Amino acid sequence: MPKITLIEFSGQDHTIDAEAGKSLMQNAIDNGVPGIDADCGGACACGTCHCFVSEDWLAATGEADAMEEAMLGMRPDRADNSRLACQIEVSDELDGLVVNLPEFQM
Amino acid sequence: MNQAIELPDPNSIPLEQIDVSDGRIYQQDAWRPFFARLREEAPVHYCADSAFGPFWSVTRFEDIVAVDTNHEVFSSEPAIVIGDMTEEMEVEMFIAMDPPKHDVQRRAAQPVVAPQNLAQMESLIRSRVCAILDNLPVGETFNWVDEVSINLTTQMLATLFDFPFEERSKLTYWSDVAAGSPEIAGGDVDQEERIPALMECLETFNRIWHERKGRDEGFDLITLLQRDPHTADLPDRPMEFLGNLMLLIVGGNDTTRNSITGGVLALNQNPAEYDKLRSDHGLIPGMVSEIIRWQTPLMHMRRTAKQDVELRGQQIKQGDKVVMWYLSGNRDESAIENADDFIIDRANPRHHVSFGFGIHRCMGNRLGEMQLRILWEEIMRRFSFVEVVGEPERVRSNFVRGYTNLPVKLHAL
């Protein structure tokens, strides 16, 4: 099982044993990590699973498609490494992934 | 539409005759069997003849998400309600725009309602909520809509804009005028009243803008717009300025007002849920989401097909109106368990469609939630029971799901 670390805005970190084949969002929710709301349930439709992928992992996690870009574009705290966690599929290749969570979801 | 005509029985008329654009359906709170049948038998349904012309109804949660997130095919122009507005003033509201213009304007306004800014306003909002609640009569019957829902929403709007407090009723008036034309809310505001009112709104905010310029402190919406480089020159683009103002005023008025009333009604209709709340005030944040789902203060959003498209086997033609019924999506059992029930401690209360999805998703959702949270925290500190003692009176509209009267009696702790 790939190990993934999510760091809350407060600095509190959570390392989870993630399940490959599921999204990063679903893994975070299943493991009770706070800071991700996921209002739409993973449809790339609400923008409330915003996260920041650490620089080393940008290539491995892939690129946002047009819809994800549109949703990210509405975030006031959008950064170059912004992604929606529901659009990142966890695989064994992501063992060791580190993502930061934003101050708020909206 | 003749008010004396009785509503048809939704289960005995032919499917094609079902017309859910009739505002009386919601005024009489008779909508449930209409949408239950549509979700079951015709989830993408064509109404060939209505007071607003032909339109498609999309009634299942999953399909609503699909339409709402496909802005390439389903345009928000020219209007986001069933009726086409006869617009004599080119007010630019980004809710009724497509990308790229929508994105630019929304991006400028969005930080104003970001949670970190809202936190700065919380204590002031709370103090005004407390003042209203402390002045309510205990043990007497009064109209919750006027005394609390409208009063509080108006005060909150004034607080958010740091608007001259004694003139705050103007904000409610402008909001009602802007959203109250017959095409939108089944209201009776005519254009001769509407245009001067909107111009007065623009002039007033122009004056406030210039008076406030250069002020360092403050977290009100005007100051925040002035601080953002993208909006610092907003008054130079008057129709855009007015559009942004109206969106912030209207968006935060009817929606919050009717969710405040709806929450009281829902708790009275579900006494076991009220008991849960009494024994654990920690349930309030989840309850707020459940109230917003249960109420669905804006019942629909409309799109217009930019091209021929197939949806659940139905052939939608370019130019057709496609109406997403959020009210129905929020009662869809295939997406929400026990969807007809009001359950304040649901496992996943944020999973509802009241805010819409996609690029037009409600911008002020965190603000609305905060207002309702503060209100219920303070209600529970004061009253053991906000008792509904008469029948609610509802607004005739196919867009705003609202109330004009809810008689209540307060019981002290």
Short mmCIF file of C-alpha atoms in Angstrom, two decimals:
data_model
loop_
_atom_site.label_atom_id
_atom_site.label_comp_id
_atom_site.label_asym_id
_atom_site.label_seq_id
_atom_site.Cartn_x
_atom_site.Cartn_y
_atom_site.Cartn_z
CA MET A 1 0.00 0.00 0.00
CA PRO A 2 1.46 3.37 -0.95
CA LYS A 3 2.10 5.69 1.98
CA ILE A 4 0.88 9.25 1.44
CA THR A 5 1.36 12.24 3.72
CA LEU A 6 -1.20 15.04 3.90
CA ILE A 7 -0.22 18.15 5.83
CA GLU A 8 -2.95 20.38 7.23
CA PHE A 9 -2.58 24.16 7.05
CA SER A 10 -1.77 24.14 10.79
CA GLY A 11 1.24 21.92 10.07
CA GLN A 12 -0.39 18.79 11.49
CA ASP A 13 0.58 15.89 9.24
CA HIS A 14 -1.24 12.63 8.52
CA THR A 15 0.51 9.69 6.88
CA ILE A 16 -1.99 7.19 5.56
CA ASP A 17 -1.80 3.75 3.99
CA ALA A 18 -3.59 4.60 0.78
CA GLU A 19 -5.49 2.22 -1.42
CA ALA A 20 -4.33 2.11 -5.04
CA GLY A 21 -7.06 2.62 -7.64
CA LYS A 22 -8.99 5.08 -5.49
CA SER A 23 -8.60 8.85 -5.67
CA LEU A 24 -6.44 10.76 -3.24
CA MET A 25 -9.61 12.54 -2.06
CA GLN A 26 -11.37 9.24 -1.28
CA ASN A 27 -8.32 7.94 0.54
CA ALA A 28 -8.13 11.09 2.66
CA ILE A 29 -11.85 10.91 3.50
CA ASP A 30 -11.68 7.17 4.28
CA ASN A 31 -8.81 7.85 6.68
CA GLY A 32 -10.56 10.77 8.37
CA VAL A 33 -8.04 13.39 7.33
CA PRO A 34 -9.55 16.83 8.09
CA GLY A 35 -9.27 19.74 5.66
CA ILE A 36 -10.93 18.13 2.63
CA ASP A 37 -14.69 18.61 2.23
CA ALA A 38 -15.37 16.87 -1.11
CA ASP A 39 -18.91 18.22 -1.33
CA CYS A 40 -19.58 16.78 -4.80
CA GLY A 41 -18.23 13.35 -3.95
CA GLY A 42 -15.49 13.24 -6.57
CA ALA A 43 -17.08 14.65 -9.73
CA CYS A 44 -14.57 17.48 -10.22
CA ALA A 45 -17.55 19.77 -9.69
CA CYS A 46 -17.15 21.68 -6.41
CA GLY A 47 -13.45 22.43 -5.85
CA THR A 48 -13.56 21.55 -2.13
CA CYS A 49 -10.77 18.95 -2.22
CA HIS A 50 -8.13 21.50 -3.22
CA CYS A 51 -4.57 20.56 -2.29
CA PHE A 52 -0.99 21.50 -3.13
CA VAL A 53 1.26 18.75 -4.51
CA SER A 54 4.87 18.98 -3.36
CA GLU A 55 7.24 19.98 -6.17
CA ASP A 56 8.95 16.56 -6.37
CA TRP A 57 5.66 14.85 -7.15
CA LEU A 58 4.22 17.15 -9.80
CA ALA A 59 5.26 14.94 -12.72
CA ALA A 60 4.10 11.71 -11.10
CA THR A 61 0.64 13.06 -10.27
CA GLY A 62 0.00 14.30 -13.80
CA GLU A 63 -1.70 17.41 -15.07
CA ALA A 64 -5.11 18.91 -14.48
CA ASP A 65 -7.54 18.62 -17.40
CA ALA A 66 -9.67 21.52 -18.66
CA MET A 67 -12.53 21.02 -16.18
CA GLU A 68 -10.17 20.72 -13.23
CA GLU A 69 -8.37 23.85 -14.43
CA ALA A 70 -11.70 25.69 -14.55
CA MET A 71 -12.54 24.68 -10.99
CA LEU A 72 -9.05 25.52 -9.71
CA GLY A 73 -9.26 28.87 -11.45
CA MET A 74 -11.97 29.99 -9.01
CA ARG A 75 -9.79 29.46 -5.98
CA PRO A 76 -8.36 32.68 -4.54
CA ASP A 77 -5.44 30.67 -3.13
CA ARG A 78 -4.68 28.85 -6.36
CA ALA A 79 -0.98 28.11 -6.88
CA ASP A 80 1.14 26.48 -9.59
CA ASN A 81 1.01 23.18 -7.72
CA SER A 82 -2.75 23.30 -7.05
CA ARG A 83 -4.74 20.14 -7.77
CA LEU A 84 -8.09 18.65 -6.88
CA ALA A 85 -7.48 15.53 -4.82
CA CYS A 86 -10.44 13.77 -6.45
CA GLN A 87 -8.62 13.93 -9.79
CA ILE A 88 -5.42 12.25 -8.58
CA GLU A 89 -5.65 8.47 -8.75
CA VAL A 90 -3.49 6.73 -6.20
CA SER A 91 -1.10 4.08 -7.52
CA ASP A 92 1.95 2.28 -6.16
CA GLU A 93 4.08 4.83 -8.01
CA LEU A 94 2.80 7.50 -5.61
CA ASP A 95 4.31 5.80 -2.54
CA GLY A 96 5.81 8.65 -0.51
CA LEU A 97 3.65 11.42 -2.02
CA VAL A 98 3.37 14.57 0.09
CA VAL A 99 0.53 17.09 -0.35
CA ASN A 100 -0.32 20.22 1.61
CA LEU A 101 -3.89 21.21 2.39
CA PRO A 102 -5.07 24.82 2.08
CA GLU A 103 -6.21 27.16 4.84
CA PHE A 104 -9.82 26.73 3.76
CA GLN A 105 -11.98 25.01 1.19
CA MET A 106 -14.67 26.94 -0.67
CA MET B 1 -52.07 31.92 -15.36
CA ASN B 2 -55.32 31.94 -13.46
CA GLN B 3 -54.90 31.65 -9.72
CA ALA B 4 -58.34 30.10 -9.29
CA ILE B 5 -57.44 27.06 -11.39
CA GLU B 6 -56.62 24.06 -9.27
CA LEU B 7 -53.35 22.27 -9.76
CA PRO B 8 -53.52 19.07 -11.82
CA ASP B 9 -52.93 15.72 -10.14
CA PRO B 10 -49.36 14.92 -11.20
CA ASN B 11 -49.97 11.17 -11.10
CA SER B 12 -53.04 11.05 -13.33
CA ILE B 13 -52.22 13.48 -16.14
CA PRO B 14 -50.17 12.40 -19.20
CA LEU B 15 -46.45 12.79 -18.62
CA GLU B 16 -46.09 15.37 -21.37
CA GLN B 17 -48.60 17.65 -19.68
CA ILE B 18 -46.55 18.02 -16.51
CA ASP B 19 -45.40 21.64 -16.21
CA VAL B 20 -43.23 22.28 -13.17
CA SER B 21 -42.67 25.94 -14.11
CA ASP B 22 -46.02 26.85 -12.52
CA GLY B 23 -45.16 28.88 -9.41
CA ARG B 24 -48.34 27.79 -7.65
CA ILE B 25 -46.90 24.29 -7.27
CA TYR B 26 -44.36 25.70 -4.84
CA GLN B 27 -46.67 28.23 -3.25
CA GLN B 28 -48.95 25.31 -2.32
CA ASP B 29 -45.98 23.11 -1.35
CA ALA B 30 -47.32 20.49 -3.78
CA TRP B 31 -44.10 19.80 -5.71
CA ARG B 32 -43.03 16.46 -4.21
CA PRO B 33 -45.21 14.09 -6.33
CA PHE B 34 -44.47 16.10 -9.50
CA PHE B 35 -40.74 15.56 -9.18
CA ALA B 36 -41.03 12.03 -7.80
CA ARG B 37 -42.82 11.09 -11.03
CA LEU B 38 -40.37 12.93 -13.27
CA ARG B 39 -37.33 11.37 -11.57
CA GLU B 40 -38.90 7.93 -11.94
CA GLU B 41 -40.50 8.07 -15.38
CA ALA B 42 -38.86 10.92 -17.29
CA PRO B 43 -35.68 12.16 -15.62
CA VAL B 44 -34.95 14.34 -18.65
CA HIS B 45 -38.42 15.65 -19.44
CA TYR B 46 -39.70 17.93 -22.17
CA CYS B 47 -42.50 20.37 -21.47
CA ALA B 48 -43.63 21.64 -24.87
CA ASP B 49 -45.92 24.35 -23.64
CA SER B 50 -45.61 26.56 -20.58
CA ALA B 51 -46.00 30.21 -19.69
CA PHE B 52 -42.25 30.47 -20.31
CA GLY B 53 -42.24 28.49 -23.57
CA PRO B 54 -40.88 24.98 -24.02
CA PHE B 55 -38.17 23.71 -21.69
CA TRP B 56 -36.39 20.56 -20.56
CA SER B 57 -36.38 19.51 -16.90
CA VAL B 58 -33.40 17.63 -15.46
CA THR B 59 -34.41 16.13 -12.13
CA ARG B 60 -31.85 13.52 -11.03
CA PHE B 61 -28.81 14.45 -8.95
CA GLU B 62 -26.32 12.76 -11.27
CA ASP B 63 -27.75 14.42 -14.40
CA ILE B 64 -27.80 17.83 -12.73
CA VAL B 65 -24.09 17.47 -11.95
CA ALA B 66 -23.47 16.46 -15.57
CA VAL B 67 -25.25 19.52 -16.98
CA ASP B 68 -23.86 21.93 -14.39
CA THR B 69 -20.27 20.87 -15.10
CA ASN B 70 -20.62 20.95 -18.88
CA HIS B 71 -20.51 24.68 -19.52
CA GLU B 72 -19.11 24.08 -23.01
CA VAL B 73 -22.48 22.70 -24.11
CA PHE B 74 -24.87 24.20 -21.56
CA SER B 75 -24.51 27.98 -21.58
CA SER B 76 -25.49 30.36 -18.78
CA GLU B 77 -26.27 33.02 -21.36
CA PRO B 78 -28.62 34.77 -21.82
CA ALA B 79 -30.35 33.93 -18.52
CA ILE B 80 -30.15 31.49 -15.62
CA VAL B 81 -33.89 31.35 -14.85
CA ILE B 82 -36.67 29.76 -16.94
CA GLY B 83 -38.04 33.07 -18.14
CA ASP B 84 -36.09 35.18 -20.59
CA MET B 85 -35.56 38.59 -19.10
CA THR B 86 -36.49 41.60 -21.14
CA GLU B 87 -33.36 43.42 -20.16
CA GLU B 88 -33.27 47.09 -20.89
CA MET B 89 -30.17 47.67 -18.81
CA GLU B 90 -27.06 45.74 -19.68
CA VAL B 91 -26.17 44.88 -16.12
CA GLU B 92 -23.22 42.51 -16.20
CA MET B 93 -23.66 39.67 -13.77
CA PHE B 94 -21.12 36.91 -14.09
CA ILE B 95 -23.67 34.33 -12.95
CA ALA B 96 -25.20 34.74 -16.43
CA MET B 97 -21.91 34.72 -18.38
CA ASP B 98 -19.79 31.98 -19.91
CA PRO B 99 -15.98 31.75 -19.83
CA PRO B 100 -13.70 33.55 -20.37
CA LYS B 101 -15.52 36.69 -19.20
CA HIS B 102 -17.20 34.87 -16.33
CA ASP B 103 -13.87 33.62 -14.99
CA VAL B 104 -12.22 37.03 -14.92
CA GLN B 105 -15.09 38.71 -13.09
CA ARG B 106 -15.73 35.90 -10.65
CA ARG B 107 -12.05 35.67 -9.78
CA ALA B 108 -12.09 39.33 -8.78
CA ALA B 109 -15.11 38.99 -6.50
CA GLN B 110 -14.35 35.58 -5.03
CA PRO B 111 -11.74 36.57 -2.38
CA VAL B 112 -14.31 38.89 -0.83
CA VAL B 113 -16.24 35.90 0.50
CA ALA B 114 -13.26 33.64 1.26
CA PRO B 115 -13.36 32.12 4.75
CA GLN B 116 -10.31 34.03 6.01
CA ASN B 117 -12.12 37.31 5.35
CA LEU B 118 -15.38 36.05 6.76
CA ALA B 119 -13.65 35.18 10.03
CA GLN B 120 -12.86 38.88 10.48
CA MET B 121 -16.57 39.70 10.33
CA GLU B 122 -17.81 36.94 12.60
CA SER B 123 -17.87 38.82 15.90
CA LEU B 124 -19.74 41.80 14.45
CA ILE B 125 -22.29 39.52 12.80
CA ARG B 126 -22.71 37.63 16.05
CA SER B 127 -23.31 40.79 18.06
CA ARG B 128 -26.06 41.84 15.66
CA VAL B 129 -27.65 38.39 15.76
CA CYS B 130 -27.66 38.61 19.57
CA ALA B 131 -29.28 42.04 19.55
CA ILE B 132 -32.14 40.84 17.35
CA LEU B 133 -32.74 37.68 19.36
CA ASP B 134 -32.60 39.55 22.70
CA ASN B 135 -35.36 41.88 21.56
CA LEU B 136 -37.85 39.20 20.53
CA PRO B 137 -40.97 38.75 22.67
CA VAL B 138 -41.10 35.46 24.57
CA GLY B 139 -44.49 33.74 24.76
CA GLU B 140 -46.18 35.93 22.13
CA THR B 141 -47.10 34.96 18.59
CA PHE B 142 -45.18 36.84 15.88
CA ASN B 143 -44.10 36.41 12.25
CA TRP B 144 -40.62 34.84 12.24
CA VAL B 145 -40.11 35.89 8.61
CA ASP B 146 -40.38 39.63 9.30
CA GLU B 147 -38.94 39.81 12.79
CA VAL B 148 -36.00 37.47 12.33
CA SER B 149 -35.37 36.21 8.78
CA ILE B 150 -35.73 39.51 6.92
CA ASN B 151 -34.48 41.69 9.75
CA LEU B 152 -31.39 39.57 10.27
CA THR B 153 -30.55 39.12 6.60
CA THR B 154 -30.87 42.87 6.05
CA GLN B 155 -28.63 43.66 9.02
CA MET B 156 -26.09 41.13 7.84
CA LEU B 157 -26.05 42.62 4.36
CA ALA B 158 -25.47 46.05 5.91
CA THR B 159 -22.70 44.57 8.05
CA LEU B 160 -21.01 42.89 5.11
CA PHE B 161 -20.98 46.11 3.07
CA ASP B 162 -20.47 48.33 6.12
CA PHE B 163 -23.49 50.11 4.67
CA PRO B 164 -25.00 53.07 6.61
CA PHE B 165 -26.92 51.09 9.18
CA GLU B 166 -29.97 53.33 9.41
CA GLU B 167 -30.44 53.12 5.63
CA ARG B 168 -30.12 49.36 5.50
CA SER B 169 -33.69 48.68 4.34
CA LYS B 170 -32.60 50.09 0.97
CA LEU B 171 -30.46 47.01 0.45
CA THR B 172 -33.45 44.72 0.87
CA TYR B 173 -35.49 46.94 -1.40
CA TRP B 174 -32.87 46.90 -4.18
CA SER B 175 -32.57 43.14 -3.83
CA ASP B 176 -36.33 42.62 -4.04
CA VAL B 177 -36.57 44.95 -7.02
CA ALA B 178 -33.67 43.32 -8.85
CA ALA B 179 -34.95 39.78 -8.32
CA GLY B 180 -38.66 40.45 -8.17
CA SER B 181 -39.65 40.92 -11.80
CA PRO B 182 -42.48 38.62 -12.95
CA GLU B 183 -40.09 36.74 -15.22
CA ILE B 184 -37.86 35.72 -12.36
CA ALA B 185 -39.74 35.30 -9.15
CA GLY B 186 -43.34 35.77 -10.16
CA GLY B 187 -43.21 39.13 -8.41
CA ASP B 188 -44.89 42.32 -9.53
CA VAL B 189 -42.03 44.81 -9.90
CA ASP B 190 -42.35 46.63 -13.22
CA GLN B 191 -39.52 48.10 -15.24
CA GLU B 192 -40.58 51.67 -14.46
CA GLU B 193 -39.77 51.01 -10.82
CA ARG B 194 -36.83 48.74 -11.46
CA ILE B 195 -34.51 51.00 -13.44
CA PRO B 196 -34.58 54.06 -11.16
CA ALA B 197 -34.11 51.76 -8.16
CA LEU B 198 -31.04 50.14 -9.69
CA MET B 199 -29.63 53.53 -10.66
CA GLU B 200 -30.11 54.72 -7.08
CA CYS B 201 -28.25 51.63 -5.92
CA LEU B 202 -25.36 52.38 -8.26
CA GLU B 203 -25.19 56.04 -7.22
CA THR B 204 -25.27 55.16 -3.54
CA PHE B 205 -22.46 52.67 -3.84
CA ASN B 206 -20.43 55.08 -5.99
CA ARG B 207 -20.66 57.59 -3.16
CA ILE B 208 -19.72 55.01 -0.53
CA TRP B 209 -16.82 53.83 -2.68
CA HIS B 210 -15.33 57.32 -2.91
CA GLU B 211 -15.90 58.11 0.75
CA ARG B 212 -14.16 54.90 1.74
CA LYS B 213 -11.19 55.18 -0.60
CA GLY B 214 -7.80 55.16 1.06
CA ARG B 215 -9.13 53.70 4.28
CA ASP B 216 -6.65 51.15 5.59
CA GLU B 217 -8.80 49.19 7.96
CA GLY B 218 -11.97 47.24 7.48
CA PHE B 219 -13.01 43.91 6.08
CA ASP B 220 -16.23 44.97 4.44
CA LEU B 221 -16.93 43.94 0.86
CA ILE B 222 -16.35 47.43 -0.58
CA THR B 223 -12.96 47.83 1.09
CA LEU B 224 -11.92 44.37 -0.06
CA LEU B 225 -12.93 45.15 -3.64
CA GLN B 226 -10.90 48.36 -3.44
CA ARG B 227 -7.84 46.51 -2.17
CA ASP B 228 -7.86 43.94 -4.98
CA PRO B 229 -5.95 45.25 -8.03
CA HIS B 230 -8.47 43.58 -10.36
CA THR B 231 -11.40 45.47 -8.89
CA ALA B 232 -9.78 48.65 -7.60
CA ASP B 233 -11.19 50.56 -10.59
CA LEU B 234 -14.57 48.83 -10.64
CA PRO B 235 -16.70 52.03 -10.58
CA ASP B 236 -15.11 53.03 -13.91
CA ARG B 237 -17.10 50.13 -15.38
CA PRO B 238 -20.53 51.02 -13.98
CA MET B 239 -22.56 48.11 -15.37
CA GLU B 240 -19.98 45.64 -14.12
CA PHE B 241 -19.89 47.42 -10.75
CA LEU B 242 -23.67 47.26 -10.51
CA GLY B 243 -23.71 43.64 -11.65
CA ASN B 244 -21.24 42.62 -8.96
CA LEU B 245 -23.14 44.56 -6.32
CA MET B 246 -26.47 43.03 -7.31
CA LEU B 247 -25.02 39.55 -7.29
CA LEU B 248 -23.61 40.05 -3.78
CA ILE B 249 -26.85 41.64 -2.55
CA VAL B 250 -29.36 39.31 -4.22
CA GLY B 251 -27.23 36.21 -3.72
CA GLY B 252 -27.12 36.76 0.02
CA ASN B 253 -30.68 37.91 0.55
CA ASP B 254 -33.48 35.52 -0.42
CA THR B 255 -31.29 32.47 0.00
CA THR B 256 -30.27 33.13 3.60
CA ARG B 257 -33.65 34.60 4.53
CA ASN B 258 -35.58 31.53 3.48
CA SER B 259 -33.07 29.08 4.92
CA ILE B 260 -33.47 30.84 8.28
CA THR B 261 -37.25 30.31 8.10
CA GLY B 262 -36.96 26.83 6.60
CA GLY B 263 -34.77 25.62 9.46
CA VAL B 264 -37.39 26.54 12.07
CA LEU B 265 -40.10 24.82 10.05
CA ALA B 266 -38.03 21.68 9.47
CA LEU B 267 -37.19 21.30 13.16
CA ASN B 268 -40.86 21.72 14.11
CA GLN B 269 -41.93 19.10 11.60
CA ASN B 270 -39.25 16.75 12.93
CA PRO B 271 -39.38 16.97 16.74
CA ALA B 272 -36.93 14.10 17.24
CA GLU B 273 -34.33 16.09 15.30
CA TYR B 274 -35.02 19.15 17.48
CA ASP B 275 -34.38 16.95 20.52
CA LYS B 276 -31.05 15.82 19.05
CA LEU B 277 -30.08 19.46 18.60
CA ARG B 278 -31.10 20.36 22.17
CA SER B 279 -28.87 17.63 23.55
CA ASP B 280 -25.87 18.41 21.33
CA HIS B 281 -25.24 21.89 19.96
CA GLY B 282 -22.15 20.48 18.25
CA LEU B 283 -24.53 19.20 15.57
CA ILE B 284 -25.15 22.76 14.32
CA PRO B 285 -22.58 22.86 11.47
CA GLY B 286 -23.92 19.63 9.95
CA MET B 287 -27.49 20.77 10.56
CA VAL B 288 -26.81 23.97 8.64
CA SER B 289 -25.89 21.94 5.54
CA GLU B 290 -28.98 19.79 6.03
CA ILE B 291 -31.20 22.88 6.30
CA ILE B 292 -29.74 24.23 3.06
CA ARG B 293 -30.39 20.90 1.34
CA TRP B 294 -33.89 20.49 2.79
CA GLN B 295 -34.89 24.06 1.95
CA THR B 296 -33.15 24.38 -1.45
CA PRO B 297 -33.73 28.17 -1.41
CA LEU B 298 -33.10 28.49 -5.15
CA MET B 299 -35.10 25.72 -6.78
CA HIS B 300 -33.59 25.75 -10.23
CA MET B 301 -30.89 27.09 -12.52
CA ARG B 302 -31.37 27.22 -16.25
CA ARG B 303 -28.93 26.64 -19.08
CA THR B 304 -29.32 26.96 -22.85
CA ALA B 305 -27.96 24.27 -25.17
CA LYS B 306 -25.24 25.65 -27.46
CA GLN B 307 -25.47 22.62 -29.73
CA ASP B 308 -27.58 19.50 -30.26
CA VAL B 309 -26.82 17.09 -27.44
CA GLU B 310 -28.14 13.78 -26.13
CA LEU B 311 -28.89 13.46 -22.42
CA ARG B 312 -30.22 10.19 -20.98
CA GLY B 313 -31.50 9.21 -24.42
CA GLN B 314 -33.31 12.51 -25.05
CA GLN B 315 -32.40 14.67 -28.04
CA ILE B 316 -31.85 18.23 -26.86
CA LYS B 317 -31.65 20.75 -29.70
CA GLN B 318 -29.41 23.77 -29.97
CA GLY B 319 -31.16 26.73 -28.34
CA ASP B 320 -33.38 24.62 -26.05
CA LYS B 321 -33.80 25.68 -22.45
CA VAL B 322 -32.48 23.09 -20.00
CA VAL B 323 -33.63 23.55 -16.40
CA MET B 324 -31.77 21.82 -13.58
CA TRP B 325 -34.19 21.31 -10.69
CA TYR B 326 -31.98 21.47 -7.62
CA LEU B 327 -35.09 20.97 -5.48
CA SER B 328 -35.56 17.57 -7.11
CA GLY B 329 -31.88 16.60 -7.10
CA ASN B 330 -31.85 17.14 -3.35
CA ARG B 331 -34.66 14.56 -3.01
CA ASP B 332 -33.06 11.96 -5.28
CA GLU B 333 -32.80 8.68 -3.36
CA SER B 334 -30.16 7.37 -5.74
CA ALA B 335 -27.73 10.06 -4.51
CA ILE B 336 -28.99 10.85 -0.99
CA GLU B 337 -30.20 8.24 1.48
CA ASN B 338 -33.66 8.94 2.95
CA ALA B 339 -33.70 12.08 0.85
CA ASP B 340 -37.20 13.15 1.92
CA ASP B 341 -36.22 13.09 5.59
CA PHE B 342 -34.67 15.95 7.55
CA ILE B 343 -31.76 14.40 9.46
CA ILE B 344 -29.49 16.87 11.25
CA ASP B 345 -26.66 14.37 11.84
CA ARG B 346 -26.37 12.92 8.35
CA ALA B 347 -23.12 11.13 7.52
CA ASN B 348 -22.37 13.37 4.53
CA PRO B 349 -24.50 16.51 4.86
CA ARG B 350 -22.48 18.62 2.42
CA HIS B 351 -23.37 16.30 -0.44
CA HIS B 352 -26.30 18.32 -1.79
CA VAL B 353 -26.96 20.35 -4.91
CA SER B 354 -28.33 23.60 -3.40
CA PHE B 355 -25.13 25.49 -4.27
CA GLY B 356 -24.95 24.07 -7.77
CA PHE B 357 -21.79 22.55 -9.23
CA GLY B 358 -19.16 23.54 -11.76
CA ILE B 359 -17.83 27.00 -12.47
CA HIS B 360 -21.03 28.76 -11.37
CA ARG B 361 -21.17 27.05 -7.98
CA CYS B 362 -22.43 29.43 -5.29
CA MET B 363 -19.60 31.80 -4.43
CA GLY B 364 -21.02 32.85 -1.05
CA ASN B 365 -21.73 29.36 0.26
CA ARG B 366 -19.34 29.71 3.21
CA LEU B 367 -20.86 33.06 4.10
CA GLY B 368 -24.39 31.65 4.10
CA GLU B 369 -23.30 28.70 6.21
CA MET B 370 -21.55 30.98 8.68
CA GLN B 371 -24.63 33.17 9.10
CA LEU B 372 -26.88 30.19 9.75
CA ARG B 373 -24.36 28.64 12.14
CA ILE B 374 -24.07 31.79 14.24
CA LEU B 375 -27.85 32.23 14.30
CA TRP B 376 -28.52 28.69 15.52
CA GLU B 377 -25.72 28.85 18.10
CA GLU B 378 -27.33 31.97 19.57
CA ILE B 379 -30.93 30.65 19.30
CA MET B 380 -29.95 27.55 21.28
CA ARG B 381 -28.34 29.71 23.99
CA ARG B 382 -31.64 31.52 24.53
CA PHE B 383 -34.69 29.49 23.65
CA SER B 384 -35.74 25.93 24.43
CA PHE B 385 -38.23 25.95 21.57
CA VAL B 386 -39.05 28.16 18.60
CA GLU B 387 -42.56 26.79 18.22
CA VAL B 388 -44.43 27.10 14.93
CA VAL B 389 -48.04 27.93 15.87
CA GLY B 390 -49.68 28.36 12.45
CA GLU B 391 -49.44 27.41 8.80
CA PRO B 392 -46.55 28.88 6.79
CA GLU B 393 -47.40 31.10 3.82
CA ARG B 394 -45.19 30.57 0.81
CA VAL B 395 -43.98 32.68 -2.10
CA ARG B 396 -45.44 32.08 -5.56
CA SER B 397 -42.34 31.48 -7.65
CA ASN B 398 -40.62 28.73 -9.58
CA PHE B 399 -37.19 30.07 -8.62
CA VAL B 400 -37.11 31.27 -5.01
CA ARG B 401 -38.46 28.76 -2.51
CA GLY B 402 -39.55 31.19 0.13
CA TYR B 403 -41.94 32.19 2.87
CA THR B 404 -43.88 35.36 3.62
CA ASN B 405 -45.25 34.27 6.98
CA LEU B 406 -44.36 31.77 9.69
CA PRO B 407 -46.17 32.38 12.99
CA VAL B 408 -44.05 31.30 15.95
CA LYS B 409 -43.96 31.49 19.73
CA LEU B 410 -40.71 31.47 21.68
CA HIS B 411 -40.12 29.43 24.82
CA ALA B 412 -37.37 30.59 27.15
CA LEU B 413 -34.68 28.14 28.27
#
